[in-house]
Amino acid sequence: MTIAEQAPAPPAPRQVLPAEERHATELAFLAAHDDGARPPGWVLTPRAVVTFVCGSDGETLELPRSRAKAAGADLPAKLAITPKFVGERALVERCVVTLAGERGLLLVGEPGTAKSMLSELLSAGVCGTSALTVQGTAGTTEDAFRYGWNYALLLAQGPTSQALVDSPVLTAMRTGRVARIEEITRCLPEVQDALVSILSDRRVSVPELAGGDDATVSAAAGFTVIATANLRDRGVSEMSAALKRRFNFETVHPIADVDAEMALVQRQATATVERAGAAFSVDDAVLDALVTVFRDLRSGRSAEGWDVERPGTVMSTAEAVHVAASLGVAAAYLPGGDVLDLVPGHLLGAVRKDDAADHERLLGYWDGPVRRRAESGSAMWRRLWDLRESLR
Ligand SMILES: Nc1ncnc2c1ncn2[C@@H]1O[C@H](COP(=O)(O)OP(=O)(O)OP(=O)(O)O)[C@@H](O)[C@H]1O
Ligand SMILES: [Mg+2]
């Protein structure tokens, strides 16, 4: 049998599911569990959105049978909501309140602090979809916020509503949903300013449609915008004052609590390694060392209070997750040695990105905290100290 004659292979599973599909059961459960009043267009109550994003703190929520029946779907009777975004609940509550007031929400912070993740979770919890997204780049044009045309139809029919192609923002306006704008500060200022009129007038006119009913799209109740901005890119300070005024700003900080960061790194690295078809078998002690190095280099101070020279590269939790996952994949697929021996090489890959001096700073960290911990008798740090040559 030739390859062409073989039955077609089943479609490969998707690498990443959007939040609303990944957590579909939780969303349906929460919608039935909390049947309180909700703002127009919302699929969950504001309180349930917070629970969806932060988890139910280990508590198992129970769904009365009558409500499960009323919801129609096949829902579990009990469910503990998994924690997703790790951080202050109060921050998430403020975000939810902003959105309920139909104000724009701007999440700002260092790279890898889960701004995009939070925006995705919030929009899935509020309106049931996180898909109405515009990725801001230097090449983003106003069309990405307004509309474009299907040129074949435009040539055949002229500017009709069939030939009009809605942007994700326009779709969100028509349907009363949340539009997400990623990395808004990477867009040119004049392109960003297209949002000013959208967020104040709440309508977009399409003058090409010459006066018909469709010539103006007015936002349906529930429409709002969540934007993200990275502090390492061109800053939010360069946004126009008019646009800034239309957003509530929330700063997303790196995870403050070491145990919470460690648990998150373990959870997410485990999930990544399982997606790669293997089991996660890296010791907690190795992960602990990894997270410690990341936190020390990020903050410029070791857990013991010693000064550390911070590299220019951001030592984000997202990056710690990637390194932990690489260790997990190596342990599963290339077993043999001690996985601890791989830590320096992976760290160097994370640290040495754009500034050669960062390599020296990592060596400086080895000569400082790593050596002192080794001298204080820790076998693991002793081994890491012995591996200093592999950082050269
Ligand atoms: N507080 C946190 N809660 C949950 N996950 C976090 C947190 N901080 C970092 N992460 C990790 O970071 C990943 C998400 O990073 P995300 O892309 O959302 O960050 P970002 O802030 O948008 O970064 P960038 O500025 O580079 O776009 C998550 O998948 C998770 O592994
Ligand atoms: Mg992002």
mmCIF file of C-alpha atoms and ligand atoms in Angstrom, residues 112 114-117 135 182-183 228 230, ligand 2:
data_model
loop_
_atom_site.group_PDB
_atom_site.id
_atom_site.type_symbol
_atom_site.label_atom_id
_atom_site.label_comp_id
_atom_site.label_asym_id
_atom_site.label_seq_id
_atom_site.Cartn_x
_atom_site.Cartn_y
_atom_site.Cartn_z
ATOM 1 C CA GLY A 112 6.327 37.234 31.395
ATOM 2 C CA ALA A 114 1.000 36.711 32.777
ATOM 3 C CA LYS A 115 -0.644 39.860 31.422
ATOM 4 C CA SER A 116 -1.769 38.075 28.276
ATOM 5 C CA MET A 117 -2.887 35.076 30.267
ATOM 6 C CA GLN A 135 -1.898 41.577 18.197
ATOM 7 C CA GLU A 182 -2.110 42.704 22.886
ATOM 8 C CA GLU A 183 0.986 44.889 23.181
ATOM 9 C CA THR A 228 -1.787 44.715 27.528
ATOM 10 C CA ASN A 230 4.976 45.506 28.212
HETATM 11 MG MG MG B 2 1.833 39.155 26.541
#
